[in-house]
Structures are given as structure tokens and as C-alpha cells.
GROMACS .gro file of C-alpha atoms in nm:
model
  223
    1LEU     CA    1  -4.285  -6.351 -10.900
    2ALA     CA    2  -4.179  -6.080 -11.126
    3THR     CA    3  -3.839  -5.874 -11.140
    4GLY     CA    4  -3.942  -5.548 -11.129
    5PRO     CA    5  -4.074  -5.525 -10.781
    6ARG     CA    6  -3.852  -5.737 -10.633
    7GLN     CA    7  -3.545  -5.599 -10.839
    8ASN     CA    8  -3.676  -5.218 -10.687
    9ASN     CA    9  -3.728  -5.335 -10.320
   10GLY     CA   10  -3.340  -5.446 -10.198
   11VAL     CA   11  -3.485  -5.639  -9.859
   12PHE     CA   12  -3.419  -6.020  -9.890
   13TYR     CA   13  -3.473  -6.299  -9.618
   14GLU     CA   14  -3.169  -6.559  -9.532
   15ILE     CA   15  -3.287  -6.887  -9.484
   16ARG     CA   16  -3.090  -7.098  -9.265
   17THR     CA   17  -3.105  -7.515  -9.200
   18TYR     CA   18  -2.908  -7.698  -8.992
   19ASP     CA   19  -2.896  -8.038  -8.964
   20ILE     CA   20  -2.823  -8.116  -8.603
   21LYS     CA   21  -2.660  -8.452  -8.400
   22PRO     CA   22  -2.964  -8.653  -8.292
   23ALA     CA   23  -2.838  -8.676  -7.929
   24LYS     CA   24  -2.799  -8.343  -7.902
   25MET     CA   25  -3.108  -8.153  -8.075
   26LYS     CA   26  -3.239  -8.056  -7.694
   27GLU     CA   27  -2.907  -7.917  -7.582
   28PHE     CA   28  -2.882  -7.730  -7.906
   29VAL     CA   29  -3.313  -7.589  -7.847
   30GLU     CA   30  -3.215  -7.485  -7.477
   31MET     CA   31  -2.888  -7.314  -7.588
   32VAL     CA   32  -3.099  -7.086  -7.884
   33ASN     CA   33  -3.360  -7.027  -7.692
   34LYS     CA   34  -3.109  -6.873  -7.393
   35TYR     CA   35  -2.879  -6.669  -7.620
   36LEU     CA   36  -3.030  -6.596  -7.909
   37HIS     CA   37  -3.125  -6.246  -7.767
   38PHE     CA   38  -2.709  -6.236  -7.860
   39ARG     CA   39  -2.768  -6.279  -8.212
   40THR     CA   40  -3.109  -6.077  -8.291
   41ALA     CA   41  -2.939  -5.734  -8.055
   42HIS     CA   42  -2.733  -5.731  -8.429
   43SER     CA   43  -3.086  -5.829  -8.684
   44GLU     CA   44  -3.460  -5.902  -8.756
   45LEU     CA   45  -3.512  -6.286  -8.711
   46VAL     CA   46  -3.822  -6.374  -8.834
   47GLY     CA   47  -3.908  -6.671  -8.698
   48PHE     CA   48  -3.732  -7.042  -8.564
   49TRP     CA   49  -3.852  -7.372  -8.566
   50SER     CA   50  -3.768  -7.720  -8.520
   51SER     CA   51  -3.893  -7.967  -8.792
   52GLU     CA   52  -4.118  -8.207  -8.644
   53LEU     CA   53  -4.253  -8.411  -8.936
   54GLY     CA   54  -4.102  -8.472  -9.299
   55ALA     CA   55  -3.750  -8.376  -9.138
   56MET     CA   56  -3.578  -8.488  -8.836
   57ASN     CA   57  -3.332  -8.355  -8.627
   58LYS     CA   58  -3.329  -8.019  -8.799
   59VAL     CA   59  -3.389  -7.669  -8.736
   60LEU     CA   60  -3.478  -7.369  -8.981
   61HIS     CA   61  -3.476  -7.006  -8.945
   62ILE     CA   62  -3.518  -6.706  -9.099
   63TRP     CA   63  -3.336  -6.362  -9.132
   64LYS     CA   64  -3.408  -6.019  -9.261
   65TYR     CA   65  -3.185  -5.780  -9.415
   66ASP     CA   66  -3.212  -5.476  -9.608
   67ASN     CA   67  -2.961  -5.514  -9.837
   68PHE     CA   68  -2.654  -5.732  -9.887
   69ALA     CA   69  -2.419  -5.442  -9.716
   70HIS     CA   70  -2.636  -5.468  -9.425
   71ARG     CA   71  -2.610  -5.847  -9.424
   72THR     CA   72  -2.237  -5.771  -9.461
   73THR     CA   73  -2.218  -5.509  -9.141
   74VAL     CA   74  -2.415  -5.756  -8.954
   75ARG     CA   75  -2.219  -6.064  -9.052
   76GLN     CA   76  -1.903  -5.845  -8.948
   77ALA     CA   77  -2.084  -5.717  -8.595
   78LEU     CA   78  -2.162  -6.076  -8.501
   79ALA     CA   79  -1.787  -6.204  -8.548
   80ASN     CA   80  -1.668  -5.910  -8.320
   81ASP     CA   81  -1.938  -6.004  -8.022
   82LYS     CA   82  -1.759  -6.184  -7.796
   83ASP     CA   83  -2.049  -6.261  -7.621
   84TRP     CA   84  -2.228  -6.416  -7.881
   85GLN     CA   85  -1.938  -6.577  -8.032
   86GLY     CA   86  -1.814  -6.716  -7.647
   87LYS     CA   87  -2.161  -6.835  -7.528
   88PHE     CA   88  -2.309  -6.961  -7.799
   89ILE     CA   89  -2.108  -7.018  -8.151
   90SER     CA   90  -1.809  -7.199  -7.917
   91ALA     CA   91  -2.054  -7.427  -7.794
   92ALA     CA   92  -2.302  -7.505  -8.046
   93LEU     CA   93  -2.107  -7.562  -8.323
   94PRO     CA   94  -2.038  -7.931  -8.219
   95LEU     CA   95  -2.358  -7.983  -8.200
   96ILE     CA   96  -2.426  -7.895  -8.557
   97GLU     CA   97  -2.348  -8.160  -8.892
   98LYS     CA   98  -2.431  -7.938  -9.152
   99GLN     CA   99  -2.535  -7.621  -9.184
  100HIS     CA  100  -2.763  -7.499  -9.541
  101ASN     CA  101  -2.855  -7.119  -9.655
  102GLU     CA  102  -3.016  -6.990  -9.932
  103VAL     CA  103  -3.132  -6.577 -10.005
  104ALA     CA  104  -3.466  -6.557 -10.128
  105TYR     CA  105  -3.677  -6.233 -10.125
  106LEU     CA  106  -4.119  -6.268 -10.109
  107VAL     CA  107  -4.261  -6.281 -10.407
  108PRO     CA  108  -4.437  -5.945 -10.494
  109TRP     CA  109  -4.812  -6.030 -10.489
  110CYS     CA  110  -4.681  -6.138 -10.115
  111GLN     CA  111  -4.657  -5.956  -9.794
  112LEU     CA  112  -4.480  -6.109  -9.497
  113GLY     CA  113  -4.795  -6.235  -9.258
  114LYS     CA  114  -4.835  -6.343  -8.890
  115PRO     CA  115  -5.067  -6.619  -8.722
  116PRO     CA  116  -5.435  -6.518  -8.594
  117LYS     CA  117  -5.299  -6.598  -8.259
  118GLU     CA  118  -4.973  -6.794  -8.084
  119GLY     CA  119  -4.991  -7.156  -8.051
  120GLY     CA  120  -5.032  -7.396  -8.396
  121VAL     CA  121  -4.788  -7.542  -8.631
  122TYR     CA  122  -4.636  -7.428  -8.961
  123GLU     CA  123  -4.544  -7.602  -9.271
  124TRP     CA  124  -4.275  -7.512  -9.469
  125VAL     CA  125  -4.351  -7.658  -9.863
  126THR     CA  126  -4.084  -7.638 -10.074
  127PHE     CA  127  -4.126  -7.656 -10.433
  128GLN     CA  128  -3.888  -7.683 -10.709
  129MET     CA  129  -3.990  -7.565 -11.000
  130LYS     CA  130  -3.900  -7.627 -11.424
  131PRO     CA  131  -3.630  -7.438 -11.524
  132GLY     CA  132  -3.699  -7.084 -11.688
  133GLY     CA  133  -3.839  -6.905 -11.398
  134PRO     CA  134  -4.092  -6.681 -11.294
  135ALA     CA  135  -4.191  -6.630 -11.692
  136LEU     CA  136  -4.297  -6.932 -11.738
  137TRP     CA  137  -4.486  -7.058 -11.389
  138GLY     CA  138  -4.552  -6.786 -11.196
  139GLU     CA  139  -4.891  -6.721 -11.267
  140ALA     CA  140  -5.022  -7.081 -11.303
  141PHE     CA  141  -4.836  -7.095 -10.927
  142ARG     CA  142  -4.958  -6.764 -10.796
  143ALA     CA  143  -5.344  -6.959 -10.871
  144ALA     CA  144  -5.217  -7.251 -10.708
  145ILE     CA  145  -5.178  -7.054 -10.354
  146ASN     CA  146  -5.455  -6.850 -10.411
  147ALA     CA  147  -5.703  -7.089 -10.453
  148HIS     CA  148  -5.529  -7.301 -10.128
  149ILE     CA  149  -5.606  -6.927  -9.926
  150ASN     CA  150  -5.960  -6.900 -10.054
  151THR     CA  151  -6.095  -7.232  -9.888
  152GLY     CA  152  -5.996  -7.059  -9.567
  153TYR     CA  153  -5.839  -7.392  -9.373
  154THR     CA  154  -5.485  -7.230  -9.325
  155THR     CA  155  -5.258  -6.923  -9.299
  156LEU     CA  156  -5.048  -6.817  -9.562
  157ILE     CA  157  -4.752  -6.640  -9.382
  158GLY     CA  158  -4.469  -6.589  -9.670
  159VAL     CA  159  -4.382  -6.713 -10.022
  160PHE     CA  160  -3.969  -6.683 -10.057
  161HIS     CA  161  -3.876  -6.703 -10.406
  162THR     CA  162  -3.484  -6.815 -10.379
  163GLU     CA  163  -3.225  -6.586 -10.540
  164TYR     CA  164  -2.901  -6.777 -10.439
  165GLY     CA  165  -2.912  -7.162 -10.352
  166LEU     CA  166  -3.124  -7.374 -10.597
  167LEU     CA  167  -3.279  -7.167 -10.847
  168ASN     CA  168  -3.632  -7.220 -10.926
  169THR     CA  169  -3.685  -7.257 -10.599
  170VAL     CA  170  -4.003  -7.166 -10.399
  171ASN     CA  171  -4.049  -7.193 -10.017
  172VAL     CA  172  -4.375  -7.159  -9.894
  173LEU     CA  173  -4.487  -7.123  -9.482
  174TRP     CA  174  -4.795  -7.213  -9.398
  175TRP     CA  175  -4.973  -7.167  -9.027
  176ASN     CA  176  -5.252  -7.435  -8.896
  177GLU     CA  177  -5.444  -7.481  -8.556
  178SER     CA  178  -5.286  -7.820  -8.552
  179PRO     CA  179  -5.182  -8.088  -8.755
  180ASP     CA  180  -5.498  -8.216  -8.774
  181ASP     CA  181  -5.679  -7.952  -8.857
  182ARG     CA  182  -5.347  -7.891  -9.130
  183ALA     CA  183  -5.497  -8.243  -9.287
  184ALA     CA  184  -5.868  -8.212  -9.258
  185GLY     CA  185  -5.840  -7.905  -9.447
  186ARG     CA  186  -5.651  -8.073  -9.692
  187HIS     CA  187  -5.865  -8.378  -9.731
  188SER     CA  188  -6.162  -8.063  -9.809
  189ALA     CA  189  -5.927  -7.882 -10.053
  190HIS     CA  190  -5.893  -8.150 -10.267
  191GLU     CA  191  -6.240  -8.183 -10.323
  192ASP     CA  192  -6.278  -7.860 -10.437
  193ALA     CA  193  -6.275  -7.858 -10.812
  194ARG     CA  194  -6.095  -7.454 -10.793
  195VAL     CA  195  -5.823  -7.616 -10.612
  196VAL     CA  196  -5.817  -7.929 -10.791
  197ALA     CA  197  -5.822  -7.688 -11.152
  198ALA     CA  198  -5.508  -7.482 -11.070
  199VAL     CA  199  -5.289  -7.748 -10.880
  200ARG     CA  200  -5.326  -7.928 -11.204
  201ASN     CA  201  -5.195  -7.639 -11.395
  202SER     CA  202  -4.938  -7.566 -11.181
  203VAL     CA  203  -4.793  -7.877 -11.178
  204ARG     CA  204  -4.745  -7.872 -11.527
  205PHE     CA  205  -4.432  -7.662 -11.445
  206LEU     CA  206  -4.321  -7.889 -11.120
  207GLU     CA  207  -4.011  -8.073 -11.045
  208SER     CA  208  -4.081  -8.239 -10.695
  209GLN     CA  209  -4.213  -8.107 -10.359
  210LYS     CA  210  -4.159  -8.124  -9.994
  211ASN     CA  211  -4.311  -8.092  -9.693
  212VAL     CA  212  -4.194  -7.976  -9.331
  213LEU     CA  213  -4.376  -8.017  -9.018
  214LEU     CA  214  -4.213  -7.716  -8.779
  215ILE     CA  215  -4.290  -7.597  -8.414
  216PRO     CA  216  -4.144  -7.272  -8.341
  217LEU     CA  217  -3.908  -7.208  -8.109
  218GLN     CA  218  -3.960  -6.988  -7.740
  219CYS     CA  219  -3.726  -6.758  -7.858
  220SER     CA  220  -3.936  -6.709  -8.228
  221PRO     CA  221  -4.082  -6.406  -8.308
  222LEU     CA  222  -4.373  -6.624  -8.546
  223LYS     CA  223  -4.512  -6.875  -8.265
   0.00000   0.00000   0.00000
């Protein structure tokens, strides 16, 4: 989680969360599945999900950029893309109540992963850590993540540390075969002394935590 490896690699991820009008969620998802290829022609989409539990009428999508100049170029191209603007943006904006974005880096000890197979569900866990940054809580947080990985019940997809947005925020993306598999694995993990010890050490630096169960859209590269 230190600054060195992150600073030397310009690649970052833009995490976008949209609140959709409740009566328009189905329509919005259908539009995304139909027209998102106009958007992905300009830059790489990591994944696109809708919330199932922990939040309602939300979508979350993650975009990868080589650096900030790359993002600027992409945004300019999108503004001039008549298909994207005319077929999607003009029709989608009235369906959206609120938009939020943040820029995050993958932590140096984590590479972006993929699930072992298609299907299943994703879990987006947001940890708000105490001020001080990774120098204060990085090692303890990494140990807690690794303790869960070592139980074998879940698959880690990525750990993202926010650079623009609410600072000292870490978002962790997990994959499980089903919500029930996730629940059973969590129950077993909570009885594992190694997990308990690692979590107890990490929560000393934790201010809040939120978990959201996500379902990948048809157009999502991560399914």
C-alpha cells in the first residue's frame, strides 16, 4: 500500500456509482446492455454491476486508464461521439438521480483478478480507515485480506485505494459462487482463529464499513 509502487505506475481506475430512479432501473440496464459498446470503443471497462443487497437502484462500473492524460483524451472523444451522445447519454441522463466518481489505484500487492468461472455474485466492500494512510494501517489491512483469502471460500478480484474522493478509503471486490456460499464461508471464517486475530488487529484502524452485493450486467467483462 506504500506510495512507491503506486506512483511509479500511472494506471488507475475510475469507479463510478449512479443512483437510478427506482421506476427506471430496468430501462437503464437495458440501455446500458444495448449501447455500451459505443463507450467501450474508447477505453477499457473492468466491470459493470447493479446492486442487489446493501443498496438499491444503484449501478457501479469501473474503468481503467493508463494515466490522467489518457482519461482526458477519452473524455474529449466521448463528448464528440455522436452515437454515444445521441443514442445513450441523451436518453440515459433523465433516468439518473445522482452520479459519484472516485479515482483509485490497485494496491501494489494486488493484481486485478478474474473469477474462476462465469456466473456468481460480487461483493463490493468499502472500508473507511482512520486518517494517516497506508503508513498507519496498510500492513494490518493486508493481513486481514490475506487471512480471508487463505480460508479459500472466496476469490479476491481487486483492492482499490482511493486517490481522489474520500481519502483513506479502500474498496475490495470479491467473487463468490452464490450469496449462500458467501454466507457459509463467512461463518466458517469467523470461527478461524487466524482470521479473527487478523481482523481484530485491522479494525483498530477502521472507522466504518459497507458491504454491497452486486450482480454483473450482461455487458460486463467480469461476469
